């Protein structure tokens, strides 16, 4: 009598077996029909097929006594796979007895994971009267679901699921990967609870343990018939739809706390788990959980502590979970918890990078007299939110403004830290009113003090709106581009200089015209240099882009600053984001000579009276007589303080812009301080009056002394 053995061969994700679906990453199980064998060889084949530590599924029977072919256990079978024992849920559907060879070849499914059919329901596949279970060869009773999993399938499922979970970077991607990997392949529904808030790293959470429902997935109403599921029309509500509460507090010593402390997944039919369900799901949700081994509660434990829980559910008509499924749930929970831990750490690092960017770069550009400013900053990538590029605009005495742009090598957190130190140093040096070349010299010394290979490029410019001049010093940075009012764009000829950090080099400053209506564009090399073009090609493209943009608004109207910055960034192609980009645009409005009044006063007792007369005449010429009393009083107080200690002539300057600004300079470096004068003091009330009457006031130390200024609003 002929005997037929079904041979199952392991498959590989890399090399699918012949006859498999090319789109299936797992391949297909190959079932070959062997030649007929003599009676009595079935027992030997069964012994050969057994793995170490596993018992044979059944003994070979004599053909004469049984009248049937002997049964042969497939490799990897368990002791339960007997005629009367429960069938494994992880087997592919078997073929009908006596069918051809093609009947033994199952259809490959996506991700190499077999699906679970329903049993005994309308529109869902059920077993015929002669269906055999492939691992044991036993005839399955009609209406009973065919076991869908083998041990090899479990391994393939865990491998595919963990790869899907590992693909996630942030928290939502990891949780969604867990849900999509398990529903409907492993369970009909899943609920994922996470700690609120999630602990970060080694920090010890305070307060009670609160779990919040992060995500829940269930089998959709329309299911793929090709994958083994039949569509349900119309979708009917089931008991799993009512499972789940939004928030639960884990009380110390409660049943849920004990289950979470145990770390290992458990069936919910266990007494401890059954007592924990009402606390997790609420009373109504706990009653909706199917009876028997159709629910698994798996704690999610990160590197240090429990961070959540996952509940895997199967409907009552489905095959219950087996003991080996606890190992699958443990693997899913472990990989998900470790991924969540890393996602939380990654999120904290991204938050720190964002905060570092906001603190290192100016949050708002200052409003300076005679100049309008706009800026842009783009990191090299979304995963590196901060780098070594920076820009700055620093108000200086005399209504001047310092424009700074720099680039530290690299775009890492280290580069950002070095950039922050250099930017702070530049602000301090600018407050001393040093020439641009001296500022770069001190920055070079500071970079050498920070360590070896702390290289950076920097461009420092000082714009004077009264003289309409700009002084620029460069330290290895790309040259700025000046867009004139008529639409002509030119690359300024500025000595390149050596980068900051080289040491032992001199920096040279040049003074150029800065006509009213012109726009100066300072940028870092990430804007003009990439793998697709060199820096000088990029600079020429930038110049052409600025000229083309200026033509759109006509020769008499410069383009708006914000729109100009956006147009400049539009020149970047898809492959041009190799480095950070910092962009600073300055529109020179200047101050007309007719709006400036400037005098020198000798440090003598008559200086305050003369200052009052000069200020009165200037206000009368400008039509600001309503400010005469306030200006005379404040000018008299500030000039009196200046001539008391000055040894050289005192300067007095009035500027009429959107406000009236008065500046008094002397050669004494000590800055005045506001203090409350006592009733018996004869002086000390000058700055108190300035503070009460002026819109704003301040004092700035210069290399040759100081300047005290105040501003008043005018109609």
XYZ file of C-alpha atoms in Angstrom:
715
model
C 0.000 0.000 0.000
C 1.301 3.434 -0.879
C 2.200 5.818 1.898
C 2.447 9.578 1.446
C 4.515 11.825 3.698
C 4.194 15.607 3.802
C 7.619 17.182 4.128
C 7.902 20.734 5.483
C 11.120 22.533 4.709
C 12.266 25.741 6.434
C 12.081 28.850 4.347
C 14.269 31.927 4.216
C 13.449 35.610 3.932
C 16.379 36.037 1.589
C 15.798 33.113 -0.799
C 12.136 32.194 -1.406
C 11.450 28.588 -2.278
C 10.429 27.693 -5.824
C 6.774 28.205 -6.469
C 6.428 30.954 -3.856
C 4.885 34.297 -4.465
C 7.748 36.711 -5.446
C 6.149 39.457 -3.363
C 6.141 37.269 -0.262
C 9.294 37.966 1.831
C 8.959 34.613 3.583
C 8.670 32.328 0.632
C 6.355 29.284 0.681
C 6.385 25.952 2.405
C 7.304 23.216 -0.036
C 5.378 19.970 0.171
C 6.705 17.143 -1.951
C 4.970 13.837 -2.524
C 7.418 10.977 -2.005
C 7.360 7.615 -3.728
C 5.468 4.765 -2.144
C 7.231 2.915 0.646
C 6.905 -0.604 1.891
C 4.775 -1.313 4.909
C 6.562 -0.940 8.188
C 8.674 2.029 7.203
C 6.333 4.631 8.711
C 7.669 4.123 12.223
C 11.240 4.622 11.081
C 10.328 7.800 9.211
C 8.482 9.113 12.244
C 11.514 8.506 14.428
C 13.740 10.249 11.876
C 11.475 13.294 11.784
C 11.483 13.794 15.536
C 13.636 16.679 16.915
C 15.688 16.505 20.098
C 13.542 16.563 23.235
C 10.288 16.081 21.295
C 8.144 12.939 21.364
C 6.564 11.423 18.273
C 3.082 12.610 17.546
C 1.797 9.084 16.959
C 3.095 5.558 16.364
C 2.926 4.017 12.927
C -0.046 1.699 12.672
C -0.132 -1.623 10.852
C -1.995 -1.410 7.544
C -3.593 -4.715 8.140
C -5.078 -3.758 11.473
C -6.041 -0.141 10.839
C -6.650 -0.044 7.147
C -5.196 3.506 7.000
C -1.820 5.017 6.198
C 0.474 5.525 9.189
C 0.707 9.090 10.508
C 4.052 10.875 10.500
C 4.798 13.858 12.774
C 6.412 16.860 11.153
C 9.573 18.290 12.671
C 8.937 20.775 15.432
C 5.751 19.068 16.571
C 4.775 19.061 20.192
C 3.546 16.360 22.457
C 0.046 17.730 22.215
C -0.265 16.977 18.543
C -1.944 13.558 18.919
C -5.215 12.184 17.737
C -7.105 13.330 20.830
C -4.900 16.183 22.033
C -5.557 19.829 21.252
C -4.287 20.984 17.892
C -1.696 23.725 17.565
C -3.081 27.026 16.468
C -0.012 27.941 14.460
C -0.339 25.557 11.477
C -1.266 26.305 7.909
C -4.572 24.919 6.661
C -4.212 21.313 5.618
C -5.160 19.719 2.329
C -7.838 17.224 1.734
C -6.849 13.539 2.051
C -6.101 11.980 -1.270
C -5.778 15.252 -3.194
C -3.020 15.953 -5.688
C 0.373 17.444 -4.850
C -0.816 20.997 -5.411
C -3.347 20.619 -2.663
C -0.512 20.386 -0.125
C 0.983 23.738 -1.129
C -0.568 26.633 0.888
C -0.907 30.061 -0.537
C 1.775 32.445 0.838
C 0.495 35.296 2.986
C 1.927 38.749 3.536
C 4.804 39.152 5.976
C 5.133 35.395 6.116
C 2.450 35.204 8.826
C -0.617 32.977 8.343
C -3.997 34.403 9.125
C -6.675 33.015 11.392
C -9.973 31.953 9.838
C -13.206 31.940 11.744
C -15.271 28.855 12.327
C -18.916 28.150 11.975
C -19.969 31.661 10.953
C -21.718 32.796 7.831
C -19.385 34.105 5.153
C -16.278 32.643 6.800
C -14.355 29.568 5.739
C -15.047 26.346 7.604
C -13.533 22.881 7.316
C -14.923 20.107 5.191
C -15.607 16.652 6.575
C -12.332 15.170 5.294
C -9.892 17.940 6.267
C -6.773 16.683 8.028
C -4.543 18.631 10.404
C -1.207 18.712 8.601
C 1.104 18.428 11.563
C -0.573 15.328 13.005
C -2.586 14.136 10.029
C -5.710 13.857 12.193
C -9.131 14.475 10.740
C -10.571 17.750 12.033
C -14.293 17.650 12.924
C -16.507 19.768 10.689
C -16.961 23.331 11.907
C -13.803 23.368 14.028
C -11.200 26.070 13.155
C -8.059 24.660 11.672
C -4.969 25.312 13.834
C -3.044 28.111 12.149
C 0.368 28.229 13.784
C 3.443 26.039 14.000
C 6.579 26.734 15.978
C 8.309 27.895 12.804
C 5.450 30.283 12.111
C 5.827 31.759 15.588
C 9.477 32.477 14.920
C 8.691 34.062 11.572
C 5.908 36.114 13.108
C 8.105 37.368 15.957
C 10.859 38.253 13.490
C 8.520 40.186 11.199
C 6.754 41.902 14.104
C 9.942 42.998 15.868
C 11.329 44.373 12.611
C 8.169 46.383 12.156
C 8.359 47.702 15.701
C 12.058 48.541 15.320
C 11.346 50.669 12.246
C 9.649 53.275 14.425
C 11.588 56.296 15.650
C 9.104 58.241 17.712
C 6.622 56.990 20.280
C 3.555 56.894 18.031
C 5.360 54.956 15.296
C 6.480 52.258 17.726
C 3.050 51.826 19.300
C 1.412 51.775 15.887
C 3.960 49.209 14.699
C 3.067 46.955 17.620
C -0.650 47.239 16.875
C -0.335 46.707 13.134
C 1.966 43.725 13.597
C -0.376 41.898 15.967
C -3.846 42.671 14.562
C -5.211 40.526 12.960
C -2.282 38.121 12.731
C -1.827 37.367 16.413
C -4.945 38.786 18.018
C -8.304 40.277 17.096
C -7.779 43.380 19.207
C -5.017 45.058 21.198
C -4.979 47.815 23.799
C -1.731 49.576 24.640
C -1.515 51.503 27.917
C 1.486 53.705 28.675
C 2.584 55.469 31.806
C 1.522 59.091 32.180
C 3.966 60.767 32.100
C 6.621 58.465 30.689
C 9.892 58.535 32.669
C 12.950 59.663 30.739
C 16.200 57.760 31.139
C 17.215 57.185 34.742
C 14.888 59.752 36.274
C 12.698 58.389 39.039
C 9.020 59.185 38.530
C 7.110 60.787 41.368
C 3.473 60.412 42.237
C 1.114 57.495 41.609
C 1.423 55.146 38.636
C -1.119 56.308 36.062
C -1.727 54.398 32.824
C -3.326 56.086 29.819
C -4.739 54.272 26.794
C -2.312 55.256 24.046
C -3.755 53.247 21.162
C -6.242 50.443 20.496
C -6.655 48.481 17.263
C -9.278 45.967 16.241
C -9.929 43.850 13.177
C -11.519 46.131 10.558
C -14.983 45.444 9.255
C -13.834 44.655 5.694
C -11.231 41.944 5.732
C -9.177 40.507 2.923
C -10.721 37.346 1.547
C -7.498 36.551 -0.273
C -5.660 36.503 3.039
C -8.144 34.131 4.596
C -10.769 36.545 5.912
C -14.216 36.976 4.512
C -15.873 40.402 4.430
C -18.580 41.093 6.962
C -21.441 43.195 5.659
C -22.709 45.145 7.398
C -20.188 45.413 10.265
C -21.724 44.289 13.499
C -20.636 45.533 16.931
C -18.941 42.924 19.070
C -17.970 42.627 22.681
C -14.382 43.770 22.024
C -15.584 47.228 20.995
C -16.518 48.060 24.589
C -13.168 47.065 26.080
C -10.912 49.817 27.368
C -10.880 52.839 29.640
C -9.010 56.034 28.843
C -7.197 56.379 32.157
C -6.540 54.228 35.194
C -4.546 54.731 38.398
C -2.628 51.716 39.668
C -3.031 51.529 43.418
C -0.062 50.163 45.384
C -0.632 46.570 46.424
C -3.572 46.077 44.059
C -3.970 43.069 41.768
C -2.950 45.150 38.734
C 0.176 46.354 40.529
C 1.123 42.758 41.308
C 0.639 41.662 37.690
C 2.730 44.566 36.409
C 5.428 43.837 38.978
C 5.588 40.249 37.766
C 6.703 41.537 34.316
C 5.807 38.282 32.502
C 2.658 38.043 30.340
C -0.234 36.107 31.856
C -3.551 34.719 30.655
C -6.449 36.732 31.977
C -8.208 33.581 33.168
C -5.633 33.411 35.966
C -7.087 34.658 39.263
C -4.600 37.536 39.665
C -5.064 38.767 36.104
C -8.849 38.421 36.255
C -8.858 40.554 39.411
C -6.631 43.145 37.701
C -8.882 43.627 34.657
C -11.559 45.780 36.362
C -8.852 48.152 37.585
C -7.358 48.454 34.105
C -10.474 48.369 31.921
C -13.263 49.304 34.272
C -16.087 47.038 35.337
C -17.844 47.130 31.975
C -14.652 46.527 30.019
C -13.603 43.632 32.247
C -16.869 41.781 31.609
C -16.384 42.134 27.840
C -13.052 40.266 27.895
C -13.639 36.752 26.456
C -13.438 33.810 28.819
C -10.769 31.151 28.631
C -7.299 31.712 27.309
C -8.393 34.326 24.786
C -6.723 37.342 26.421
C -3.104 37.979 27.405
C -2.039 40.822 29.684
C 1.606 41.693 29.003
C 3.431 44.317 31.123
C 5.728 46.647 29.176
C 9.004 47.004 31.028
C 11.716 49.380 29.865
C 15.301 49.460 30.993
C 14.485 50.526 34.546
C 10.780 50.098 35.326
C 7.348 49.161 34.041
C 6.166 51.791 31.573
C 2.841 50.330 30.502
C 0.840 47.247 29.571
C -0.537 45.596 26.429
C -3.713 43.511 26.304
C -4.063 41.001 23.429
C -7.631 39.780 22.816
C -9.270 37.101 20.673
C -12.956 36.747 20.039
C -14.858 33.844 21.565
C -15.234 32.129 18.176
C -11.466 32.191 17.666
C -8.962 29.577 18.719
C -7.663 30.329 22.227
C -4.085 31.322 22.897
C -1.622 28.557 23.698
C 1.148 28.466 26.262
C 3.733 29.231 23.579
C 1.845 32.411 22.726
C 2.903 33.793 26.093
C 6.477 33.698 24.807
C 5.388 35.557 21.664
C 3.631 38.193 23.766
C 6.730 38.508 25.957
C 8.926 39.147 22.914
C 6.508 41.749 21.537
C 6.248 43.484 24.909
C 10.029 43.519 25.437
C 10.851 44.932 22.012
C 8.062 47.500 22.249
C 9.077 48.652 25.747
C 12.731 49.049 24.787
C 11.707 50.918 21.637
C 9.451 53.217 23.664
C 12.307 53.851 26.088
C 14.588 54.852 23.223
C 11.865 56.946 21.603
C 11.371 58.889 24.838
C 15.119 59.487 25.085
C 15.210 60.551 21.438
C 12.298 62.902 22.039
C 14.110 64.438 24.999
C 17.239 64.945 22.895
C 15.175 66.562 20.150
C 13.558 68.828 22.753
C 16.974 69.793 24.122
C 18.197 70.515 20.600
C 15.178 72.734 19.924
C 15.666 74.582 23.200
C 19.361 74.976 22.458
C 18.543 76.425 19.060
C 16.104 78.921 20.520
C 18.566 80.073 23.166
C 21.637 80.150 20.932
C 19.970 82.160 18.175
C 18.181 85.485 18.725
C 14.477 84.986 19.326
C 13.658 88.415 17.910
C 15.827 90.815 15.971
C 16.188 94.249 17.570
C 14.561 97.363 16.151
C 17.445 99.619 15.222
C 17.387 103.176 13.974
C 17.912 103.521 10.227
C 17.937 99.784 9.369
C 15.373 97.011 8.948
C 16.286 93.376 9.551
C 15.066 89.900 8.582
C 16.589 86.478 9.157
C 16.215 82.771 8.449
C 17.772 79.644 9.946
C 17.507 76.129 8.482
C 19.165 73.087 10.082
C 20.927 70.515 7.940
C 18.193 67.922 8.666
C 15.093 67.476 10.783
C 16.996 65.028 13.010
C 19.660 67.658 13.768
C 17.669 70.711 14.770
C 20.652 72.823 15.695
C 24.154 73.272 14.368
C 27.104 75.611 14.313
C 25.686 78.469 12.211
C 24.555 81.693 13.852
C 23.585 85.269 13.106
C 23.124 88.325 15.264
C 22.227 92.022 15.193
C 23.589 94.113 18.079
C 22.633 97.759 18.656
C 25.660 100.004 19.216
C 26.055 103.546 20.531
C 25.416 106.342 18.068
C 22.425 104.527 16.482
C 24.809 102.082 14.830
C 24.219 98.345 14.540
C 26.618 95.403 14.349
C 25.677 92.635 11.897
C 27.268 89.252 12.594
C 27.088 85.887 10.846
C 29.280 82.871 11.627
C 29.686 79.172 11.003
C 31.349 76.649 13.317
C 32.541 73.504 11.562
C 29.999 70.680 11.806
C 26.326 70.652 12.772
C 26.330 68.649 15.987
C 25.561 69.517 19.591
C 29.260 70.188 20.166
C 29.307 72.668 17.289
C 26.228 74.337 18.734
C 27.873 74.667 22.145
C 30.984 76.252 20.610
C 28.778 78.525 18.545
C 26.990 79.694 21.689
C 30.272 80.606 23.364
C 31.536 82.488 20.308
C 28.237 84.335 19.930
C 28.295 85.395 23.575
C 31.892 86.567 23.178
C 30.951 88.576 20.077
C 28.102 90.274 21.930
C 30.422 91.201 24.799
C 33.044 92.589 22.441
C 30.409 94.531 20.514
C 29.293 96.157 23.779
C 32.844 97.514 24.151
C 32.474 99.231 20.767
C 35.656 97.674 19.408
C 36.487 97.935 15.698
C 35.417 94.909 13.604
C 38.972 93.646 13.098
C 39.588 93.748 16.859
C 36.393 91.790 17.497
C 37.579 89.030 15.147
C 41.002 89.015 16.770
C 39.504 88.422 20.218
C 37.164 85.773 18.809
C 40.196 83.997 17.383
C 41.835 83.975 20.809
C 38.667 82.699 22.427
C 38.384 79.845 19.903
C 41.947 78.777 20.707
C 41.124 78.766 24.414
C 38.150 76.478 23.768
C 40.429 73.729 22.466
C 42.195 72.409 19.421
C 40.413 72.264 16.057
C 37.758 74.736 17.175
C 37.501 76.337 13.753
C 34.864 78.814 12.620
C 34.297 81.456 9.997
C 32.772 84.815 10.828
C 31.853 88.096 9.190
C 31.433 91.184 11.380
C 30.033 94.438 9.981
C 29.114 97.776 11.615
C 26.562 100.005 9.908
C 26.333 103.731 10.699
C 22.994 105.179 9.508
C 24.180 108.763 9.970
C 27.262 108.537 7.749
C 25.707 105.869 5.471
C 28.875 103.807 5.738
C 29.527 100.192 6.684
C 32.768 98.730 8.033
C 33.327 95.005 7.396
C 35.952 92.518 8.616
C 36.017 88.903 7.446
C 37.461 85.695 8.900
C 37.299 83.101 6.126
C 33.586 83.630 5.482
C 31.804 83.894 2.100
C 31.572 87.545 1.017
C 28.286 89.446 1.477
C 26.096 90.518 -1.421
C 24.783 94.098 -1.688
C 21.535 94.637 -3.609
C 21.229 98.256 -4.742
C 17.969 100.135 -5.078
C 18.035 100.008 -8.872
C 18.219 96.191 -8.903
C 21.961 95.751 -9.348
C 23.484 93.055 -7.103
C 27.194 92.967 -6.406
C 29.466 90.723 -4.383
C 31.425 92.990 -2.041
C 35.177 92.763 -2.262
C 36.138 91.997 1.301
C 39.499 90.430 2.262
C 38.806 86.774 3.042
C 41.159 86.419 6.023
C 41.873 83.224 7.933
C 39.186 81.315 9.848
C 38.778 81.862 13.571
C 40.843 79.417 15.574
C 43.912 79.396 13.322
C 45.773 81.864 15.536
C 48.578 84.296 14.796
C 46.843 86.069 11.905
C 45.759 89.671 11.392
C 42.323 90.687 10.221
C 41.681 93.616 7.929
C 38.602 95.854 7.860
C 37.284 97.788 4.871
C 34.836 100.718 4.877
C 32.272 100.862 2.089
C 29.306 102.971 1.028
C 25.915 101.824 2.276
C 23.404 103.879 0.263
C 19.829 104.279 1.453
C 17.490 101.656 0.021
C 20.252 99.083 -0.468
C 20.038 95.588 1.069
C 22.998 93.720 2.521
C 22.739 89.927 2.585
C 24.909 87.963 5.005
C 24.769 84.149 4.825
C 26.643 80.949 5.637
C 28.165 78.579 3.093
C 25.275 76.119 3.388
C 23.278 78.475 1.147
C 25.755 78.574 -1.728
C 27.765 75.341 -1.446
C 26.654 71.721 -1.763
C 27.650 68.458 -3.385
C 26.120 69.713 -6.638
C 27.969 73.039 -6.878
C 31.037 74.801 -5.570
C 30.887 77.905 -3.413
C 31.658 80.460 -6.132
C 29.049 79.002 -8.475
C 26.547 79.256 -5.655
C 27.499 82.867 -4.916
C 26.960 83.792 -8.557
C 23.569 82.068 -8.536
C 22.686 83.993 -5.383
C 23.644 87.271 -6.997
C 21.519 86.493 -10.058
C 18.603 85.453 -7.861
C 18.723 88.747 -5.936
C 18.876 90.769 -9.150
C 15.952 88.860 -10.667
C 13.869 89.333 -7.526
C 14.582 93.073 -7.453
C 13.351 93.431 -11.035
C 9.887 92.285 -9.949
C 9.305 95.360 -7.762
C 10.789 97.929 -10.118
C 13.835 100.202 -9.864
C 12.325 102.590 -7.288
C 11.003 100.074 -4.768
C 13.196 97.466 -3.103
C 11.611 94.029 -2.564
C 10.146 93.338 0.902
C 12.711 91.810 3.227
C 10.676 88.780 4.309
C 9.712 87.909 0.752
C 13.315 88.419 -0.338
C 14.542 85.896 2.231
C 11.968 83.361 1.065
C 12.978 83.857 -2.554
C 16.622 83.320 -1.678
C 15.857 80.041 0.060
C 13.843 78.892 -2.952
C 17.066 78.621 -4.934
C 17.950 75.536 -2.883
C 17.444 72.254 -4.706
C 16.452 68.892 -3.173
C 20.101 67.875 -2.754
C 21.377 71.198 -1.451
C 20.725 70.699 2.283
C 24.180 69.394 3.202
C 24.833 72.023 5.875
C 23.045 74.459 8.149
C 21.916 77.746 6.644
C 21.879 81.083 8.432
C 20.653 84.159 6.572
C 20.590 87.793 7.726
C 19.225 90.587 5.516
C 19.628 94.288 6.400
C 17.778 97.069 4.551
C 19.627 100.375 4.912
C 17.230 103.271 5.392
C 19.768 105.585 6.979
C 19.141 108.913 8.652
C 19.026 112.021 6.492
C 21.550 114.774 7.350
C 18.669 117.205 7.891
C 17.458 115.000 10.755
C 20.776 115.117 12.621
C 22.080 117.883 14.901
C 25.587 117.493 16.357
C 27.657 119.744 18.655
C 30.800 119.744 20.794
C 30.577 121.292 24.274
C 33.533 122.312 26.382
C 33.509 120.776 29.905
C 32.644 124.018 31.724
C 29.834 125.338 33.866
C 28.196 127.142 30.945
C 27.841 123.901 28.943
C 24.349 122.922 30.246
C 22.891 126.349 29.362
C 24.390 126.235 25.880
C 23.056 122.696 25.393
C 19.536 123.865 26.241
C 19.707 126.704 23.700
C 21.041 124.411 20.933
C 18.366 121.826 21.579
C 15.620 124.492 21.534
C 16.740 125.756 18.128
C 16.875 122.219 16.632
C 13.389 121.394 17.892
C 12.033 124.639 16.476
C 13.580 123.817 13.077
C 11.978 120.345 13.101
C 8.603 121.607 14.271
C 8.767 119.763 17.613
C 8.170 122.706 19.936
C 5.852 120.619 22.132
C 8.909 118.674 23.327
C 10.957 121.742 24.189
C 10.387 121.767 27.960
C 11.057 118.039 28.411
C 14.134 118.022 26.173
C 15.666 121.094 27.807
C 15.218 119.607 31.275
C 16.653 116.194 30.384
C 19.531 117.574 28.274
C 20.496 119.918 31.090
C 20.629 117.052 33.637
C 22.641 114.664 31.405
C 25.126 117.341 30.236
C 25.615 118.519 33.847
C 26.619 114.998 34.899
C 28.954 114.710 31.907
C 30.872 117.985 32.332
C 31.306 117.385 36.065
C 33.923 114.651 35.447
C 34.911 115.030 31.777
C 38.355 116.299 30.759
C 37.670 116.523 27.018
C 34.853 118.135 25.024
C 31.401 116.598 25.520
C 29.384 115.613 22.442
C 25.664 116.333 22.067
C 23.659 114.823 19.205
C 19.936 114.924 18.421
C 18.419 112.444 15.943
C 14.913 112.753 14.494
C 13.502 109.447 13.277
C 10.279 107.803 14.409
C 11.351 109.028 17.870
C 13.531 111.876 19.089
C 16.845 110.523 20.359
C 19.383 112.512 22.349
C 22.971 111.237 22.918
C 25.554 112.780 25.248
C 29.106 111.389 25.135
C 32.132 112.011 27.362
C 35.534 110.455 28.088
C 34.641 108.990 31.510
C 34.156 105.174 31.370
C 32.097 104.897 34.594
C 28.426 104.342 33.812
C 25.792 106.289 35.778
C 23.446 104.319 38.031
C 19.890 105.143 38.933
C 19.436 105.629 42.674
C 16.842 107.057 44.991
C 18.067 110.376 46.435
C 17.445 111.088 50.087
C 15.478 114.131 51.201
C 18.642 115.855 52.455
C 20.668 115.295 49.242
C 21.244 118.290 46.992
C 21.800 116.170 43.852
C 21.240 112.674 42.558
C 17.826 113.347 41.001
C 18.908 113.870 37.374
C 18.632 110.238 36.239
C 15.436 109.873 38.241
C 13.869 112.606 36.088
C 15.242 110.990 32.920
C 13.767 107.645 33.944
C 10.339 109.201 34.605
C 10.051 111.444 31.524
C 11.897 109.530 28.798
C 10.402 106.728 26.698
C 13.656 104.781 27.010
C 17.130 105.571 28.228
C 20.449 103.837 28.723
C 24.216 104.142 28.957
C 26.857 102.344 26.881
C 30.553 102.143 27.566
C 32.876 102.979 24.656
C 36.584 102.428 24.133
C 37.008 106.193 24.623
C 34.418 106.743 27.355
C 30.654 106.356 27.411
C 27.407 107.560 25.865
C 24.210 108.312 27.804
C 21.080 108.456 25.649
C 17.326 108.848 25.979
C 14.353 108.802 23.610
C 11.083 110.744 23.533
C 7.976 110.120 21.453
C 6.826 112.821 19.096
C 3.727 113.258 17.023
